[in-house]
Amino acid sequence: MAFLALDHVNKRFGDHIAVEDFTLSVKKGEFISLLGPSGCGKTTTLQMIAGFVDPTAGSIHLEGRDLLSTKPAQRGLGIVFQSYALFPHMTASENIAFGLEMRGIARAEREGKVRDALAMVGLDGYGDRYPRRMSGGQQQRVALARALVIKPDVLLLDEPLSNLDAKLREDMQIELRQIQRNLGTTTVLVTHDQTEAMALSDRIVVMSKGRIEQIGTPQETYERPASAFVSQFLGKTNEFPAEIRLSDGAQKLIFGSCEWQAPAGPSGPVTVTVRPEKVGFASPKSDSLKGRVVSRIFQGNHWLFQCETECGPAIVVRQNNGEPQPEEGETVSLIWRKDDMGLRRAGESR
């Protein structure tokens, strides 16, 4: 039995469908990210788990217990909001102790748990500080400690890192993942940041227009996107128009001047997809795509090339290994491994 289970959950606001037929089983201790653009239904889904929004249809169970018949305060959940929602008139220690006090934990025990929580998030010695005297990263840690100190069955995170600058956000991702692994707390994160979702998650739920597009590990969703939306939302993807047709008695995949052996399936138009970092430069040959470097950008540990090819524009990302790189205006041949290429037939989402 799943630890947390959402079964055919739907939510309508009048004529607007916010979430449609959402089904997900979460294992105990798993870190799940709900990933998608604004308006895709991810926050509404989190709010339905928390009890702030009632589903129009469907069921939500935690360890077999019906959450929809349970008041939000009694669901045993810890929540960290985007705004952190700290009490400004309380110190860090008082903010963390609030949930324990509401549960009737004795003062001496509360104080010990608060000290442990502050240490867990690296804030030893900050217990007497008020939120206004703390940085954004420190406030985020207090909010996380407040949510975890009650030992919730599930930790819900609503874009908690989005207000931090890029370097601090990256540091907090590492710390958050380490804390979650150490405690083994089942966690559901809402984010629109694909890098964050891939860095933190055991599995990612990619959403679009209220529906699930794909559920999989970060590697699965990136390497084997289930739809054109997932392919474009998770990083960048080159897409080239192509055709599968019979040539010299065999099925061939043809794009530009390239001819590759085609996979099994019907003939007709297809789209070839390949990630920019999977593309390399090669000497001209029959299985390479001819092109020209339009621009190149040095980004420290890698080069970003924009190319114009016989099948349209392409992006190539190459690691900076110290070797000479093609110049702007130079003619190039693009090559990649067959296993790194995806095919999407006309009329298919995959």
GROMACS .gro file of C-alpha atoms in nm:
model
  350
    1MET     CA    1   0.000   0.000   0.000
    2ALA     CA    2   0.124   0.351  -0.086
    3PHE     CA    3   0.215   0.574   0.207
    4LEU     CA    4   0.045   0.875   0.044
    5ALA     CA    5  -0.207   0.808  -0.232
    6LEU     CA    6  -0.400   1.048  -0.453
    7ASP     CA    7  -0.657   0.866  -0.664
    8HIS     CA    8  -0.828   1.034  -0.963
    9VAL     CA    9  -0.827   1.373  -0.789
   10ASN     CA   10  -1.001   1.658  -0.970
   11LYS     CA   11  -1.053   2.022  -0.884
   12ARG     CA   12  -1.276   2.270  -1.063
   13PHE     CA   13  -1.323   2.639  -0.993
   14GLY     CA   14  -1.646   2.711  -1.177
   15ASP     CA   15  -1.581   2.624  -1.541
   16HIS     CA   16  -1.204   2.618  -1.492
   17ILE     CA   17  -1.039   2.277  -1.449
   18ALA     CA   18  -0.740   2.333  -1.219
   19VAL     CA   19  -0.649   1.967  -1.166
   20GLU     CA   20  -0.778   1.676  -1.373
   21ASP     CA   21  -0.757   1.303  -1.299
   22PHE     CA   22  -0.447   1.329  -1.080
   23THR     CA   23  -0.331   0.987  -0.957
   24LEU     CA   24  -0.008   0.939  -0.763
   25SER     CA   25   0.130   0.685  -0.514
   26VAL     CA   26   0.414   0.804  -0.289
   27LYS     CA   27   0.636   0.567  -0.092
   28LYS     CA   28   0.734   0.635   0.267
   29GLY     CA   29   1.052   0.846   0.278
   30GLU     CA   30   1.028   0.942  -0.090
   31PHE     CA   31   1.102   1.293  -0.220
   32ILE     CA   32   0.849   1.389  -0.488
   33SER     CA   33   0.849   1.713  -0.689
   34LEU     CA   34   0.542   1.854  -0.863
   35LEU     CA   35   0.698   2.041  -1.154
   36GLY     CA   36   0.539   2.264  -1.412
   37PRO     CA   37   0.475   2.621  -1.528
   38SER     CA   38   0.253   2.868  -1.346
   39GLY     CA   39  -0.114   2.768  -1.361
   40CYS     CA   40  -0.050   2.397  -1.420
   41GLY     CA   41  -0.224   2.289  -1.096
   42LYS     CA   42   0.075   2.192  -0.883
   43THR     CA   43   0.005   2.431  -0.594
   44THR     CA   44  -0.364   2.343  -0.598
   45THR     CA   45  -0.266   1.977  -0.568
   46LEU     CA   46  -0.044   2.055  -0.268
   47GLN     CA   47  -0.325   2.256  -0.108
   48MET     CA   48  -0.563   1.963  -0.149
   49ILE     CA   49  -0.316   1.737   0.033
   50ALA     CA   50  -0.282   1.999   0.308
   51GLY     CA   51  -0.659   2.043   0.337
   52PHE     CA   52  -0.672   2.410   0.237
   53VAL     CA   53  -0.868   2.324  -0.079
   54ASP     CA   54  -1.131   2.051  -0.114
   55PRO     CA   55  -1.120   1.829  -0.425
   56THR     CA   56  -1.418   1.827  -0.656
   57ALA     CA   57  -1.372   1.452  -0.697
   58GLY     CA   58  -1.127   1.178  -0.604
   59SER     CA   59  -0.965   1.060  -0.281
   60ILE     CA   60  -0.648   1.125  -0.079
   61HIS     CA   61  -0.521   0.873   0.177
   62LEU     CA   62  -0.224   0.877   0.414
   63GLU     CA   63  -0.125   0.534   0.547
   64GLY     CA   64  -0.476   0.419   0.456
   65ARG     CA   65  -0.640   0.704   0.648
   66ASP     CA   66  -0.887   0.922   0.457
   67LEU     CA   67  -0.742   1.273   0.463
   68LEU     CA   68  -1.052   1.435   0.314
   69SER     CA   69  -1.244   1.358   0.632
   70THR     CA   70  -0.961   1.489   0.850
   71LYS     CA   71  -0.919   1.856   0.948
   72PRO     CA   72  -0.600   2.022   0.817
   73ALA     CA   73  -0.453   2.066   1.167
   74GLN     CA   74  -0.500   1.696   1.238
   75ARG     CA   75  -0.342   1.558   0.920
   76GLY     CA   76   0.008   1.538   1.065
   77LEU     CA   77   0.168   1.747   0.794
   78GLY     CA   78   0.453   1.999   0.802
   79ILE     CA   79   0.432   2.290   0.559
   80VAL     CA   80   0.689   2.544   0.440
   81PHE     CA   81   0.549   2.828   0.231
   82GLN     CA   82   0.719   3.045  -0.030
   83SER     CA   83   0.693   3.345   0.207
   84TYR     CA   84   0.816   3.134   0.507
   85ALA     CA   85   0.522   3.280   0.714
   86LEU     CA   86   0.730   3.331   1.029
   87PHE     CA   87   0.574   3.520   1.319
   88PRO     CA   88   0.762   3.854   1.323
   89HIS     CA   89   0.704   3.910   1.698
   90MET     CA   90   0.861   3.572   1.788
   91THR     CA   91   1.227   3.473   1.798
   92ALA     CA   92   1.356   3.185   1.588
   93SER     CA   93   1.325   2.951   1.888
   94GLU     CA   94   0.970   3.069   1.961
   95ASN     CA   95   0.869   3.021   1.598
   96ILE     CA   96   1.005   2.666   1.599
   97ALA     CA   97   0.844   2.588   1.936
   98PHE     CA   98   0.499   2.709   1.830
   99GLY     CA   99   0.381   2.380   1.680
  100LEU     CA  100   0.512   2.183   1.977
  101GLU     CA  101   0.330   2.413   2.219
  102MET     CA  102   0.004   2.369   2.026
  103ARG     CA  103   0.048   1.993   2.070
  104GLY     CA  104   0.086   2.027   2.445
  105ILE     CA  105   0.455   1.932   2.465
  106ALA     CA  106   0.603   2.020   2.805
  107ARG     CA  107   0.835   2.322   2.814
  108ALA     CA  108   1.153   2.131   2.903
  109GLU     CA  109   1.095   1.885   2.622
  110ARG     CA  110   1.012   2.169   2.382
  111GLU     CA  111   1.337   2.345   2.457
  112GLY     CA  112   1.539   2.030   2.385
  113LYS     CA  113   1.358   1.969   2.058
  114VAL     CA  114   1.407   2.332   1.950
  115ARG     CA  115   1.781   2.315   2.021
  116ASP     CA  116   1.806   1.997   1.815
  117ALA     CA  117   1.605   2.156   1.531
  118LEU     CA  118   1.826   2.465   1.524
  119ALA     CA  119   2.136   2.246   1.511
  120MET     CA  120   1.983   2.035   1.234
  121VAL     CA  121   1.947   2.340   1.007
  122GLY     CA  122   2.281   2.493   1.105
  123LEU     CA  123   2.147   2.776   1.321
  124ASP     CA  124   2.310   2.707   1.657
  125GLY     CA  125   2.327   3.037   1.845
  126TYR     CA  126   2.051   3.203   1.641
  127GLY     CA  127   1.757   3.104   1.863
  128ASP     CA  128   1.711   3.451   2.016
  129ARG     CA  129   1.709   3.638   1.683
  130TYR     CA  130   1.391   3.780   1.537
  131PRO     CA  131   1.311   3.719   1.168
  132ARG     CA  132   1.379   4.085   1.079
  133ARG     CA  133   1.741   4.036   1.190
  134MET     CA  134   1.790   3.724   0.979
  135SER     CA  135   1.879   3.680   0.612
  136GLY     CA  136   1.642   3.514   0.368
  137GLY     CA  137   1.838   3.189   0.388
  138GLN     CA  138   1.829   3.192   0.768
  139GLN     CA  139   1.454   3.259   0.769
  140GLN     CA  140   1.406   2.970   0.529
  141ARG     CA  141   1.595   2.740   0.765
  142VAL     CA  142   1.381   2.851   1.060
  143ALA     CA  143   1.067   2.776   0.858
  144LEU     CA  144   1.205   2.433   0.768
  145ALA     CA  145   1.298   2.360   1.131
  146ARG     CA  146   0.949   2.467   1.246
  147ALA     CA  147   0.791   2.227   0.997
  148LEU     CA  148   1.020   1.934   1.084
  149VAL     CA  149   1.033   1.968   1.463
  150ILE     CA  150   0.682   1.821   1.494
  151LYS     CA  151   0.804   1.510   1.306
  152PRO     CA  152   0.536   1.529   1.035
  153ASP     CA  153   0.422   1.227   0.840
  154VAL     CA  154   0.463   1.431   0.522
  155LEU     CA  155   0.655   1.754   0.459
  156LEU     CA  156   0.492   1.986   0.203
  157LEU     CA  157   0.713   2.251   0.041
  158ASP     CA  158   0.553   2.527  -0.168
  159GLU     CA  159   0.842   2.680  -0.367
  160PRO     CA  160   1.037   2.751  -0.045
  161LEU     CA  161   1.362   2.844  -0.222
  162SER     CA  162   1.226   3.075  -0.491
  163ASN     CA  163   1.299   3.397  -0.296
  164LEU     CA  164   1.669   3.316  -0.252
  165ASP     CA  165   1.949   3.427  -0.483
  166ALA     CA  166   2.096   3.166  -0.719
  167LYS     CA  167   2.404   3.072  -0.513
  168LEU     CA  168   2.215   3.049  -0.183
  169ARG     CA  169   1.936   2.852  -0.351
  170GLU     CA  170   2.188   2.600  -0.478
  171ASP     CA  171   2.344   2.569  -0.131
  172MET     CA  172   2.002   2.525   0.029
  173GLN     CA  173   1.908   2.254  -0.221
  174ILE     CA  174   2.206   2.050  -0.104
  175GLU     CA  175   2.122   2.107   0.262
  176LEU     CA  176   1.752   2.036   0.217
  177ARG     CA  177   1.819   1.708   0.040
  178GLN     CA  178   2.069   1.602   0.306
  179ILE     CA  179   1.827   1.683   0.589
  180GLN     CA  180   1.546   1.496   0.415
  181ARG     CA  181   1.763   1.189   0.362
  182ASN     CA  182   1.885   1.191   0.722
  183LEU     CA  183   1.532   1.217   0.864
  184GLY     CA  184   1.360   0.999   0.604
  185THR     CA  185   1.062   1.236   0.593
  186THR     CA  186   0.824   1.183   0.303
  187THR     CA  187   0.837   1.511   0.110
  188VAL     CA  188   0.630   1.673  -0.165
  189LEU     CA  189   0.781   1.983  -0.326
  190VAL     CA  190   0.609   2.228  -0.560
  191THR     CA  191   0.847   2.403  -0.799
  192HIS     CA  192   0.866   2.555  -1.146
  193ASP     CA  193   1.247   2.519  -1.148
  194GLN     CA  194   1.344   2.205  -1.341
  195THR     CA  195   1.703   2.216  -1.212
  196GLU     CA  196   1.576   2.221  -0.854
  197ALA     CA  197   1.338   1.932  -0.918
  198MET     CA  198   1.611   1.720  -1.078
  199ALA     CA  199   1.858   1.798  -0.798
  200LEU     CA  200   1.624   1.710  -0.510
  201SER     CA  201   1.379   1.446  -0.624
  202ASP     CA  202   1.352   1.071  -0.619
  203ARG     CA  203   1.071   1.114  -0.872
  204ILE     CA  204   0.929   1.409  -1.063
  205VAL     CA  205   0.564   1.463  -1.154
  206VAL     CA  206   0.561   1.690  -1.459
  207MET     CA  207   0.231   1.876  -1.494
  208SER     CA  208   0.072   2.086  -1.767
  209LYS     CA  209  -0.275   2.240  -1.778
  210GLY     CA  210  -0.389   2.048  -1.472
  211ARG     CA  211  -0.285   1.706  -1.595
  212ILE     CA  212   0.012   1.478  -1.534
  213GLU     CA  213   0.240   1.462  -1.838
  214GLN     CA  214   0.493   1.218  -1.693
  215ILE     CA  215   0.603   1.058  -1.365
  216GLY     CA  216   0.958   0.928  -1.340
  217THR     CA  217   1.302   0.965  -1.191
  218PRO     CA  218   1.496   1.278  -1.288
  219GLN     CA  219   1.702   1.067  -1.529
  220GLU     CA  220   1.394   0.909  -1.689
  221THR     CA  221   1.208   1.235  -1.741
  222TYR     CA  222   1.515   1.406  -1.885
  223GLU     CA  223   1.654   1.125  -2.100
  224ARG     CA  224   1.319   0.976  -2.206
  225PRO     CA  225   1.058   1.255  -2.207
  226ALA     CA  226   0.708   1.118  -2.258
  227SER     CA  227   0.577   1.416  -2.455
  228ALA     CA  228   0.685   1.721  -2.651
  229PHE     CA  229   0.595   1.935  -2.349
  230VAL     CA  230   0.824   1.740  -2.114
  231SER     CA  231   1.102   1.745  -2.372
  232GLN     CA  232   1.093   2.125  -2.399
  233PHE     CA  233   1.018   2.205  -2.034
  234LEU     CA  234   1.298   1.994  -1.889
  235GLY     CA  235   1.604   2.167  -2.032
  236LYS     CA  236   1.655   2.234  -2.402
  237THR     CA  237   1.594   1.993  -2.687
  238ASN     CA  238   1.682   2.007  -3.055
  239GLU     CA  239   1.397   1.902  -3.282
  240PHE     CA  240   1.442   1.824  -3.651
  241PRO     CA  241   1.172   1.734  -3.905
  242ALA     CA  242   1.239   1.393  -4.058
  243GLU     CA  243   1.073   1.110  -4.246
  244ILE     CA  244   1.075   0.734  -4.232
  245ARG     CA  245   1.047   0.583  -4.577
  246LEU     CA  246   1.148   0.278  -4.779
  247SER     CA  247   1.488   0.329  -4.944
  248ASP     CA  248   1.685   0.057  -5.125
  249GLY     CA  249   1.456  -0.210  -4.985
  250ALA     CA  250   1.495  -0.098  -4.621
  251GLN     CA  251   1.321   0.141  -4.384
  252LYS     CA  252   1.536   0.453  -4.352
  253LEU     CA  253   1.518   0.755  -4.125
  254ILE     CA  254   1.594   1.054  -4.343
  255PHE     CA  255   1.660   1.410  -4.225
  256GLY     CA  256   1.855   1.655  -4.437
  257SER     CA  257   2.122   1.459  -4.621
  258CYS     CA  258   2.136   1.197  -4.342
  259GLU     CA  259   2.012   0.842  -4.378
  260TRP     CA  260   1.993   0.620  -4.069
  261GLN     CA  261   1.840   0.280  -4.023
  262ALA     CA  262   1.486   0.343  -3.899
  263PRO     CA  263   1.331   0.173  -3.595
  264ALA     CA  264   1.035  -0.056  -3.642
  265GLY     CA  265   0.710   0.121  -3.716
  266PRO     CA  266   0.507   0.277  -3.995
  267SER     CA  267   0.650   0.511  -4.256
  268GLY     CA  268   0.572   0.881  -4.257
  269PRO     CA  269   0.679   1.211  -4.104
  270VAL     CA  270   0.852   1.209  -3.764
  271THR     CA  271   1.039   1.450  -3.541
  272VAL     CA  272   1.395   1.372  -3.436
  273THR     CA  273   1.481   1.496  -3.084
  274VAL     CA  274   1.826   1.515  -2.924
  275ARG     CA  275   1.958   1.705  -2.621
  276PRO     CA  276   2.221   1.975  -2.696
  277GLU     CA  277   2.488   1.812  -2.476
  278LYS     CA  278   2.451   1.486  -2.671
  279VAL     CA  279   2.554   1.653  -2.997
  280GLY     CA  280   2.916   1.659  -3.109
  281PHE     CA  281   3.118   1.795  -3.400
  282ALA     CA  282   3.254   1.545  -3.652
  283SER     CA  283   3.418   1.524  -3.990
  284PRO     CA  284   3.162   1.524  -4.276
  285LYS     CA  285   3.004   1.184  -4.337
  286SER     CA  286   2.670   1.034  -4.438
  287ASP     CA  287   2.527   1.011  -4.088
  288SER     CA  288   2.614   1.368  -3.983
  289LEU     CA  289   2.397   1.677  -4.014
  290LYS     CA  290   2.552   1.962  -4.210
  291GLY     CA  291   2.545   2.309  -4.057
  292ARG     CA  292   2.718   2.637  -3.980
  293VAL     CA  293   2.804   2.800  -3.647
  294VAL     CA  294   2.595   3.117  -3.614
  295SER     CA  295   2.722   3.213  -3.269
  296ARG     CA  296   2.923   3.069  -2.983
  297ILE     CA  297   2.919   3.171  -2.617
  298PHE     CA  298   3.183   3.083  -2.360
  299GLN     CA  299   3.022   2.992  -2.027
  300GLY     CA  300   3.319   2.883  -1.819
  301ASN     CA  301   3.296   2.506  -1.798
  302HIS     CA  302   3.130   2.472  -2.139
  303TRP     CA  303   3.067   2.635  -2.476
  304LEU     CA  304   2.719   2.706  -2.610
  305PHE     CA  305   2.693   2.697  -2.990
  306GLN     CA  306   2.398   2.811  -3.198
  307CYS     CA  307   2.404   2.647  -3.539
  308GLU     CA  308   2.196   2.669  -3.852
  309THR     CA  309   2.158   2.328  -4.017
  310GLU     CA  310   1.995   2.187  -4.326
  311CYS     CA  311   1.706   2.083  -4.096
  312GLY     CA  312   1.674   2.409  -3.905
  313PRO     CA  313   1.835   2.568  -3.598
  314ALA     CA  314   2.029   2.361  -3.345
  315ILE     CA  315   2.198   2.418  -3.010
  316VAL     CA  316   2.518   2.236  -2.919
  317VAL     CA  317   2.668   2.233  -2.569
  318ARG     CA  318   3.031   2.123  -2.548
  319GLN     CA  319   3.244   2.085  -2.236
  320ASN     CA  320   3.541   2.319  -2.213
  321ASN     CA  321   3.826   2.066  -2.233
  322GLY     CA  322   4.085   2.313  -2.358
  323GLU     CA  323   4.070   2.194  -2.718
  324PRO     CA  324   4.007   2.438  -3.006
  325GLN     CA  325   3.639   2.501  -3.075
  326PRO     CA  326   3.469   2.591  -3.406
  327GLU     CA  327   3.461   2.960  -3.488
  328GLU     CA  328   3.152   3.160  -3.575
  329GLY     CA  329   3.074   3.117  -3.944
  330GLU     CA  330   3.260   2.785  -3.965
  331THR     CA  331   3.098   2.492  -4.145
  332VAL     CA  332   3.040   2.195  -3.915
  333SER     CA  333   2.893   1.846  -3.914
  334LEU     CA  334   2.676   1.746  -3.619
  335ILE     CA  335   2.670   1.389  -3.491
  336TRP     CA  336   2.516   1.198  -3.201
  337ARG     CA  337   2.464   0.840  -3.088
  338LYS     CA  338   2.152   0.663  -3.202
  339ASP     CA  339   2.067   0.576  -2.840
  340ASP     CA  340   2.065   0.949  -2.754
  341MET     CA  341   1.804   1.028  -3.018
  342GLY     CA  342   1.429   1.029  -2.968
  343LEU     CA  343   1.159   0.998  -3.233
  344ARG     CA  344   0.809   1.142  -3.220
  345ARG     CA  345   0.571   1.037  -3.493
  346ALA     CA  346   0.316   1.276  -3.637
  347GLY     CA  347   0.007   1.293  -3.414
  348GLU     CA  348   0.184   1.135  -3.114
  349SER     CA  349   0.274   1.310  -2.790
  350ARG     CA  350   0.579   1.084  -2.746
   0.00000   0.00000   0.00000
